[in-house]
Short mmCIF file of N, CA and C in Angstrom, two decimals:
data_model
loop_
_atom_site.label_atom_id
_atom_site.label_comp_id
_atom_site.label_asym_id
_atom_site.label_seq_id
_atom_site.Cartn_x
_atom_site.Cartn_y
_atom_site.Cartn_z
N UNK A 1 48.92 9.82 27.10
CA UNK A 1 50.35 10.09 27.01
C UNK A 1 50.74 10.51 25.60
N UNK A 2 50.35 9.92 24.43
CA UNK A 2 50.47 9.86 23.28
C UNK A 2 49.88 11.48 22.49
N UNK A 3 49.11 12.18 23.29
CA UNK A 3 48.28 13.60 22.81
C UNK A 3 49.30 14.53 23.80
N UNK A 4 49.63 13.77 24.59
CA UNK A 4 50.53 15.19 25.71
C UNK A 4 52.12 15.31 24.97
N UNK A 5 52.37 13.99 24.58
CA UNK A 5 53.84 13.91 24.00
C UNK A 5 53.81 14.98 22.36
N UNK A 6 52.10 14.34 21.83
CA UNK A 6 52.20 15.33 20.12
C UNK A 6 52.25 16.70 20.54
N UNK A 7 51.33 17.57 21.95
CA UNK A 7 51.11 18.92 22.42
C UNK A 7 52.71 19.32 22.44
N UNK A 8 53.73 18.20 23.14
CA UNK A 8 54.75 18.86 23.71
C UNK A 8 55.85 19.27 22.35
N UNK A 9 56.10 17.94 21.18
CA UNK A 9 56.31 18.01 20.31
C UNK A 9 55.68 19.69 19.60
N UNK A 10 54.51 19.81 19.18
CA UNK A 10 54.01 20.50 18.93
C UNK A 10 54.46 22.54 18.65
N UNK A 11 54.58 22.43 20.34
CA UNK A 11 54.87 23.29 21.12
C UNK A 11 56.10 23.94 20.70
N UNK A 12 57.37 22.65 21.09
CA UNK A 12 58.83 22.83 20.44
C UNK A 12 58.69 23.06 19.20
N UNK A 13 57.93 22.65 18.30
CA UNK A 13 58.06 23.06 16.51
C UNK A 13 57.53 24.28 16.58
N UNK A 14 56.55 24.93 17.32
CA UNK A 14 56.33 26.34 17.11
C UNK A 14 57.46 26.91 17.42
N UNK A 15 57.81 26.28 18.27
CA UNK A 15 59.16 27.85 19.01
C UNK A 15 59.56 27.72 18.24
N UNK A 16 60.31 26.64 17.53
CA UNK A 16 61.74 26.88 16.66
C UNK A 16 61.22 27.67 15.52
N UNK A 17 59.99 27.60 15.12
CA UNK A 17 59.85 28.73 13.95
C UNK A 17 59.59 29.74 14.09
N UNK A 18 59.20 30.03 15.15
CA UNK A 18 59.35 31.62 15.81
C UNK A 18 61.01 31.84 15.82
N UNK A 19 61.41 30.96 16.15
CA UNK A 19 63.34 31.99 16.08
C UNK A 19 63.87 31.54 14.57
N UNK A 20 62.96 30.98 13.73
CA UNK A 20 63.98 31.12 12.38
C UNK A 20 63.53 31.86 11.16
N UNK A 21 62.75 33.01 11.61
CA UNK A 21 62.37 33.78 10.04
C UNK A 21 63.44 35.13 10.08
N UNK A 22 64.70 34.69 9.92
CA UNK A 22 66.01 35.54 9.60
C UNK A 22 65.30 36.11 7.97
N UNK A 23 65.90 37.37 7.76
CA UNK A 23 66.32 37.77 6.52
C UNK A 23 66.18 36.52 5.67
N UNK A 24 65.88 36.35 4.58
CA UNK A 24 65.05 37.34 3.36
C UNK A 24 63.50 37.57 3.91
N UNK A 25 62.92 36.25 4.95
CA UNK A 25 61.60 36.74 5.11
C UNK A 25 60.75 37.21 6.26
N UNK A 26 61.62 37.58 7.27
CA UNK A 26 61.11 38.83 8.52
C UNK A 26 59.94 38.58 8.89
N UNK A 27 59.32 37.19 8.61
CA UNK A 27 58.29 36.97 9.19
C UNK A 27 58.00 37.18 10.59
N UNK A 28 56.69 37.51 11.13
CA UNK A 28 56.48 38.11 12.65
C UNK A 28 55.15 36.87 12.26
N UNK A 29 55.73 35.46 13.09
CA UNK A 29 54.48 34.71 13.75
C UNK A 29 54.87 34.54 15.18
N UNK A 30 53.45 34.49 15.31
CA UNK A 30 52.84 34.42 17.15
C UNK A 30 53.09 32.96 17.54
N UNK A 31 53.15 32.53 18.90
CA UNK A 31 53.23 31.23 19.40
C UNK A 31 51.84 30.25 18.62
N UNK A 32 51.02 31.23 18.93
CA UNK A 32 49.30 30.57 18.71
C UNK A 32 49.25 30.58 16.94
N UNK A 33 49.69 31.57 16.47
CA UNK A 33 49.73 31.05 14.49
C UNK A 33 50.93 29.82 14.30
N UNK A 34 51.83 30.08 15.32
CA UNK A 34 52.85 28.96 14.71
C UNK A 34 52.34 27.41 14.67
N UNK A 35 51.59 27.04 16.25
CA UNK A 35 50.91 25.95 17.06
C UNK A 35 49.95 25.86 16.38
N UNK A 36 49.13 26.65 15.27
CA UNK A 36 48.10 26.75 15.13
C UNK A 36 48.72 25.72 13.32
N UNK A 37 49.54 26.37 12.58
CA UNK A 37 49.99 25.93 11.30
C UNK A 37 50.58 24.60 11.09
N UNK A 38 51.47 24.15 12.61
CA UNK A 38 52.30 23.20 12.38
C UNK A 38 51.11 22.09 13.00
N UNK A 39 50.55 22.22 13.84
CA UNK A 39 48.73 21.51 14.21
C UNK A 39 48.08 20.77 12.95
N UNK A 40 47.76 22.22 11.84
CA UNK A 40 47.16 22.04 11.03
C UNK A 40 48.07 21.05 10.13
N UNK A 41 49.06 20.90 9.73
CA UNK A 41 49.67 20.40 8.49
C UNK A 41 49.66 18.81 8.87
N UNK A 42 50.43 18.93 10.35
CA UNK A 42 50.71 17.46 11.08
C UNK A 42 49.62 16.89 10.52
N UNK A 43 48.29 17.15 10.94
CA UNK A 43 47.33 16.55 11.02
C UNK A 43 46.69 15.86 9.66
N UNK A 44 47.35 15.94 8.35
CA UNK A 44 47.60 15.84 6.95
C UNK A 44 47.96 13.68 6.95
N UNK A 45 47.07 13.52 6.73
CA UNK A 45 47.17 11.72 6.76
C UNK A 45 48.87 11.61 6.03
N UNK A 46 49.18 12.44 5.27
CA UNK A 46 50.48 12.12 4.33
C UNK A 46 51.31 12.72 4.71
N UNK A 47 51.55 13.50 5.60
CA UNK A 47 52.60 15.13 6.29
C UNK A 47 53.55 13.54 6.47
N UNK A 48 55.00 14.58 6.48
CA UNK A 48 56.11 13.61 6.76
C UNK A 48 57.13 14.95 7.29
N UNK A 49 57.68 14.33 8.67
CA UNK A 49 57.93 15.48 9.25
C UNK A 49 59.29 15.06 9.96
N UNK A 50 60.66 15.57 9.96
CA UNK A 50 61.73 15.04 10.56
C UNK A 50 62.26 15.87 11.65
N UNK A 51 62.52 15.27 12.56
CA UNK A 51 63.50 16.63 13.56
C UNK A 51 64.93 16.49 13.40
N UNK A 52 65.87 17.59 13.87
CA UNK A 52 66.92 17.04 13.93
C UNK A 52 67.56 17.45 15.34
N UNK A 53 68.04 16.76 16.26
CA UNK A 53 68.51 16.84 17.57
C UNK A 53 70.22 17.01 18.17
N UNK A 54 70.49 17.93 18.72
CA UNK A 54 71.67 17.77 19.47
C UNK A 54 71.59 17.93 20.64
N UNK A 55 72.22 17.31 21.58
CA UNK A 55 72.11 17.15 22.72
C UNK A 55 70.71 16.85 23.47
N UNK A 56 70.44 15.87 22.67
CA UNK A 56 68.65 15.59 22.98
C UNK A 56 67.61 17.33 22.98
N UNK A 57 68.05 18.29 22.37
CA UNK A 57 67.74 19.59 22.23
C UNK A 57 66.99 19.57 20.69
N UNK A 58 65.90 19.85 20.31
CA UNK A 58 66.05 19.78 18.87
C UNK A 58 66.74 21.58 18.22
N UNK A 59 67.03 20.60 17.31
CA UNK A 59 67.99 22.36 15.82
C UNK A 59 67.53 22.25 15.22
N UNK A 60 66.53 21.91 14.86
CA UNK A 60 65.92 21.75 13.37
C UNK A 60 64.67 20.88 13.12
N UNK A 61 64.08 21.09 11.77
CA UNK A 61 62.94 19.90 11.07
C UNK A 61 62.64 20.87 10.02
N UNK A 62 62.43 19.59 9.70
CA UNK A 62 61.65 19.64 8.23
C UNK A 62 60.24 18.94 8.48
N UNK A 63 59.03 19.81 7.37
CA UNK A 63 58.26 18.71 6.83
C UNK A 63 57.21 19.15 5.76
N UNK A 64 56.08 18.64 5.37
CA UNK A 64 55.99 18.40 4.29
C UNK A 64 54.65 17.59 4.15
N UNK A 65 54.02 17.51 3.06
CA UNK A 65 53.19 16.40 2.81
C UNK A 65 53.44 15.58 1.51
N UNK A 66 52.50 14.17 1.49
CA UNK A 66 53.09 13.73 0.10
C UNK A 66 51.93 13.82 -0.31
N UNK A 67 51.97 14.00 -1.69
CA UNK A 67 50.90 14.08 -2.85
C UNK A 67 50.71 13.05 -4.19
N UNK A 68 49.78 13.11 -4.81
CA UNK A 68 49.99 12.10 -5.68
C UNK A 68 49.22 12.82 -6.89
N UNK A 69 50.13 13.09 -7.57
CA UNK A 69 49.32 14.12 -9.19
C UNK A 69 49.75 12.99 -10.67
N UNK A 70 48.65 13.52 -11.50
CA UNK A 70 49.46 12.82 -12.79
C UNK A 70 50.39 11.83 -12.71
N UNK A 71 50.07 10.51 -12.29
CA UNK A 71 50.95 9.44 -12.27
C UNK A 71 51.82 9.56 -11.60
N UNK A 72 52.20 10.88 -10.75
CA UNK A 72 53.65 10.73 -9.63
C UNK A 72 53.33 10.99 -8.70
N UNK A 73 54.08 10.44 -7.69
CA UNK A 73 53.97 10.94 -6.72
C UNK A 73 55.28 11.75 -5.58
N UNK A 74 55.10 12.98 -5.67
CA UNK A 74 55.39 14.12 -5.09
C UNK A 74 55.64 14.77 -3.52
N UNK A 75 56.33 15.42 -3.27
CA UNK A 75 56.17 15.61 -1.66
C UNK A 75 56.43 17.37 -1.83
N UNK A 76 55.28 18.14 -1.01
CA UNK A 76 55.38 19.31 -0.91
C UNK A 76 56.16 19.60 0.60
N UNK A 77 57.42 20.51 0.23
CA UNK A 77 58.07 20.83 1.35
C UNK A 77 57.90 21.91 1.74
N UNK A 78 57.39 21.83 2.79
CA UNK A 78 56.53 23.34 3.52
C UNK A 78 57.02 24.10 4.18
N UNK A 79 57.54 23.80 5.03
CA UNK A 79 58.99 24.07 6.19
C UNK A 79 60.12 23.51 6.32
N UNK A 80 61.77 24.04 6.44
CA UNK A 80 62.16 24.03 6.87
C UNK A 80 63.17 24.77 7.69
N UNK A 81 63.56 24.42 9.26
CA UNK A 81 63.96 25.71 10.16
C UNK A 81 65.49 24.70 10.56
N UNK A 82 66.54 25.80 10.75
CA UNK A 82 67.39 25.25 11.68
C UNK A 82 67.87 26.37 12.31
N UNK A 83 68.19 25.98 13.58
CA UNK A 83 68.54 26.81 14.38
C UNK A 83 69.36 28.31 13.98
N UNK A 84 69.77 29.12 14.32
CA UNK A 84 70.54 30.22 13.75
C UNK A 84 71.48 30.06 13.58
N UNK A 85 72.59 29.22 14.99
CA UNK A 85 73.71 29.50 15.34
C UNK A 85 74.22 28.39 14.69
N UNK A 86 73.66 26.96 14.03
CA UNK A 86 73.99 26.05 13.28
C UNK A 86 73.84 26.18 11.97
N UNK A 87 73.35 27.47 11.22
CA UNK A 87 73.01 27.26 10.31
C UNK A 87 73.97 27.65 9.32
N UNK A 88 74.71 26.76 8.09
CA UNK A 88 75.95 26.74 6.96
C UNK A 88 77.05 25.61 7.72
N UNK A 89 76.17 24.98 8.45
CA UNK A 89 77.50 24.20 9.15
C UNK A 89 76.97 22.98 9.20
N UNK A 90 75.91 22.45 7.48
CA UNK A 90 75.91 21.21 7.28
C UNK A 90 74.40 20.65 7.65
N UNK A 91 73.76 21.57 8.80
CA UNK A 91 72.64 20.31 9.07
C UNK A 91 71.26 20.51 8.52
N UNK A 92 71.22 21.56 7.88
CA UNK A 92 70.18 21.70 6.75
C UNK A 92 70.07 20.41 5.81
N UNK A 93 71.80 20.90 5.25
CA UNK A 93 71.61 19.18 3.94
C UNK A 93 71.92 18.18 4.77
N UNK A 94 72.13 17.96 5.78
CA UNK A 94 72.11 16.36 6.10
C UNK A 94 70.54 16.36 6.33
N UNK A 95 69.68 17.64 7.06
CA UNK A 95 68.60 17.10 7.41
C UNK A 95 67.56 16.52 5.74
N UNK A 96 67.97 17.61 4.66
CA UNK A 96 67.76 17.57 3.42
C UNK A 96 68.13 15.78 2.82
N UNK A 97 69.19 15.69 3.36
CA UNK A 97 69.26 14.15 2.46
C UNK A 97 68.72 13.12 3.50
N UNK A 98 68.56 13.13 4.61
CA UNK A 98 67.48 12.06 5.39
C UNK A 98 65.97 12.03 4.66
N UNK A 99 65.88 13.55 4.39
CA UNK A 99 64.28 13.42 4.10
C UNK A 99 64.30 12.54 2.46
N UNK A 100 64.71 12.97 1.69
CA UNK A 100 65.60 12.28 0.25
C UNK A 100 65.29 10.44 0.94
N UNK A 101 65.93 10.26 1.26
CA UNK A 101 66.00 8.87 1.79
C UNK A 101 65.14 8.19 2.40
N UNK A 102 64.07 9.24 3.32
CA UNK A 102 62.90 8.75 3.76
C UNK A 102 61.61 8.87 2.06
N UNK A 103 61.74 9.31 1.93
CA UNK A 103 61.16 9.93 -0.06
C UNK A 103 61.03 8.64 -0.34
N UNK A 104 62.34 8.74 -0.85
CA UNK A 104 62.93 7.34 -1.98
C UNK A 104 62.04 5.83 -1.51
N UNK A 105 62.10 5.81 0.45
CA UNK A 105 61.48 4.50 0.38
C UNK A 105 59.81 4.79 0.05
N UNK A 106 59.28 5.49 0.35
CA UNK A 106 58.11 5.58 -0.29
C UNK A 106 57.39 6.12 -0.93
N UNK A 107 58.98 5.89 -2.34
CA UNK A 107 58.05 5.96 -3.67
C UNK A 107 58.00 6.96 -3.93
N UNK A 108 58.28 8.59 -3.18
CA UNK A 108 58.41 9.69 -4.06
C UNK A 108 59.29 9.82 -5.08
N UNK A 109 58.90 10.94 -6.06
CA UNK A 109 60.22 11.07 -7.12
C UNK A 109 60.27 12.04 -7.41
N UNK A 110 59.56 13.20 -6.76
CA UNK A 110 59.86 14.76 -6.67
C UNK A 110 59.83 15.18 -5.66
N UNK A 111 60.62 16.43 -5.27
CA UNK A 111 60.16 17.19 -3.82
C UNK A 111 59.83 18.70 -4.70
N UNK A 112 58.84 19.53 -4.22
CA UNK A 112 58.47 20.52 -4.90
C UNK A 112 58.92 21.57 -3.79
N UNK A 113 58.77 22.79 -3.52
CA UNK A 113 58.94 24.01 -2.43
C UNK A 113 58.56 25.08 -3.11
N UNK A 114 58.44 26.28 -2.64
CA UNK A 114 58.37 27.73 -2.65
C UNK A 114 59.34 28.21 -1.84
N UNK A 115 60.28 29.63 -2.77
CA UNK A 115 61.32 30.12 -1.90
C UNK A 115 61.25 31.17 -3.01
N UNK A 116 61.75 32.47 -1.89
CA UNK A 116 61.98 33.48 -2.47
C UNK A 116 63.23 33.72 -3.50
N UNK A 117 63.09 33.93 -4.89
CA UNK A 117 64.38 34.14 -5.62
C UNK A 117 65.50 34.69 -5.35
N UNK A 118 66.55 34.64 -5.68
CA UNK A 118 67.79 35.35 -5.42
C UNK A 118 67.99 35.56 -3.82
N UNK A 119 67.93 34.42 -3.24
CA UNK A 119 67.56 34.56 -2.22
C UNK A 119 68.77 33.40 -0.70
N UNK A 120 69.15 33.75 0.11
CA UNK A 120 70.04 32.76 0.79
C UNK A 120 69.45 31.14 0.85
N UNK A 121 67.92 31.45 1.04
CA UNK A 121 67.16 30.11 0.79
C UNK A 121 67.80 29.34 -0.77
N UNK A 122 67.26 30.53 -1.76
CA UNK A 122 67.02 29.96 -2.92
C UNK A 122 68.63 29.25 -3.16
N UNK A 123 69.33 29.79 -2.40
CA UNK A 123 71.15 29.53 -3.21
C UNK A 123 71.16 28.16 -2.22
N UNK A 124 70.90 27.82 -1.18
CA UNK A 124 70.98 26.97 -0.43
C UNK A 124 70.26 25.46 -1.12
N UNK A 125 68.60 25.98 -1.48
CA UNK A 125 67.98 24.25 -2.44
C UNK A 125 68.75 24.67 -3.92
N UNK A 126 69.56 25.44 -4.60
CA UNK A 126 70.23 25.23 -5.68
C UNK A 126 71.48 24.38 -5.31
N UNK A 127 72.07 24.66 -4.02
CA UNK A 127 73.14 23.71 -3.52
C UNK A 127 72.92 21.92 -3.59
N UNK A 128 71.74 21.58 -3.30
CA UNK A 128 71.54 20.81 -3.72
C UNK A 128 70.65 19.59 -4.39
N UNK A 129 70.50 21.26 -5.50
CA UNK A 129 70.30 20.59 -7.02
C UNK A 129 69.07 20.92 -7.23
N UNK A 130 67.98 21.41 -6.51
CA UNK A 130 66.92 21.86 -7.03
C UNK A 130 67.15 23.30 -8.18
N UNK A 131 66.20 23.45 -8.83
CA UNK A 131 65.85 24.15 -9.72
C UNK A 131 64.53 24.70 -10.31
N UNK A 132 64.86 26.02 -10.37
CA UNK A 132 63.43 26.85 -11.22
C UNK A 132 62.26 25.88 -11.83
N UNK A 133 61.34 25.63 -11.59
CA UNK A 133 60.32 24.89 -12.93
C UNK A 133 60.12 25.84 -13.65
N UNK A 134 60.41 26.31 -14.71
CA UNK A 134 60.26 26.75 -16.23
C UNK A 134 58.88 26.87 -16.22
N UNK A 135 57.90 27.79 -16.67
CA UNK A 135 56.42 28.19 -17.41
C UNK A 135 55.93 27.85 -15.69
N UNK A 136 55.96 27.91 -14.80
CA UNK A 136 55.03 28.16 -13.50
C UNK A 136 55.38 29.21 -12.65
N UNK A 137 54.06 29.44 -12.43
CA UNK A 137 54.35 30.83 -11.53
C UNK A 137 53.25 30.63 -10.43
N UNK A 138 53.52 31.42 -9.28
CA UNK A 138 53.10 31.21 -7.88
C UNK A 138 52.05 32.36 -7.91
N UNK A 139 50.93 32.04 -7.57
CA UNK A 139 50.15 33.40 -7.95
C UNK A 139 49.10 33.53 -6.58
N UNK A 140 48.40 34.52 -6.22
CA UNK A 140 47.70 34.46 -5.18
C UNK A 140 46.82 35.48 -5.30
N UNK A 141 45.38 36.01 -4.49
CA UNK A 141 44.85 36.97 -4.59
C UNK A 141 43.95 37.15 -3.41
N UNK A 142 44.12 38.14 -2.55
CA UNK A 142 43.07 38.61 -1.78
C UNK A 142 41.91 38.79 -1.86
N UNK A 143 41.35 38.17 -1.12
CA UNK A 143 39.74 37.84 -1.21
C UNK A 143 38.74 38.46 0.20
N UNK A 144 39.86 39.09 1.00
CA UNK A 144 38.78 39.92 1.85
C UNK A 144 39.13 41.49 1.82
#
């Protein structure tokens, strides 16, 4: 029961990120890359992952893993989606300050992310209160 309920869970977190790569990032993922990413992360002994529900329907989640670097400990936020038709109408940052609150009890004291600059994302975690890290940069390189 417990593997059919994570599949079904699962399933619903792919869809919803298939309907939320609006403008700035036009992402085109498949059912099987979505099932395939949100699979992979869950499966992270430290992933911390929230939904958010209306009408027993989910609109949203967040999640994330926690980390532990240089004496702190940290939570990388990997995703988050809310529905289209809810989205500026609050349940981003409420879902944003549950996760804050789930943090706080254990012991995080940073949340880190990646988001595109100048960006509806980026104006949205400046809303509340994140900011640029100064001297880091996001770098990557193709290897096939």
């Amino acid at each position: 029961m417990h593997i059919l309920m994570r599949m079904i869970c699962l399933l619903a977190l792919s869809y919803m990120l298939l309907l939320s790569v609006p403008p700035p990032w036009n992402e085109e993922w498949s059912m099987e890359d979505a099932f395939e990413r949100l699979s992979d992360f869950l499966a992270c002994p430290k992933s911390i992952a929230i939904k958010v529900l209306q009408n027993e329907n989910m609109c949203g989640f967040v999640f994330g893993k926690i980390l532990q670097w240089n004496g702190s400990t940290s939570y990388d936020l990997e995703e988050i989606c809310v529905s289209s038709d809810l989205q500026k109408k609050g349940v981003g940052k409420k879902l944003m300050g549950r996760l804050e609150e789930v943090l706080v009890e254990k012991g995080v004291s940073k949340i880190h992310l990646i988001t595109q600059r100048d960006s509806v994302p980026s104006s949205f975690y400046s809303s509340l209160g994140f900011s640029a890290i100064q001297n880091l940069v996001i770098m990557g390189k193709n290897i096939d």
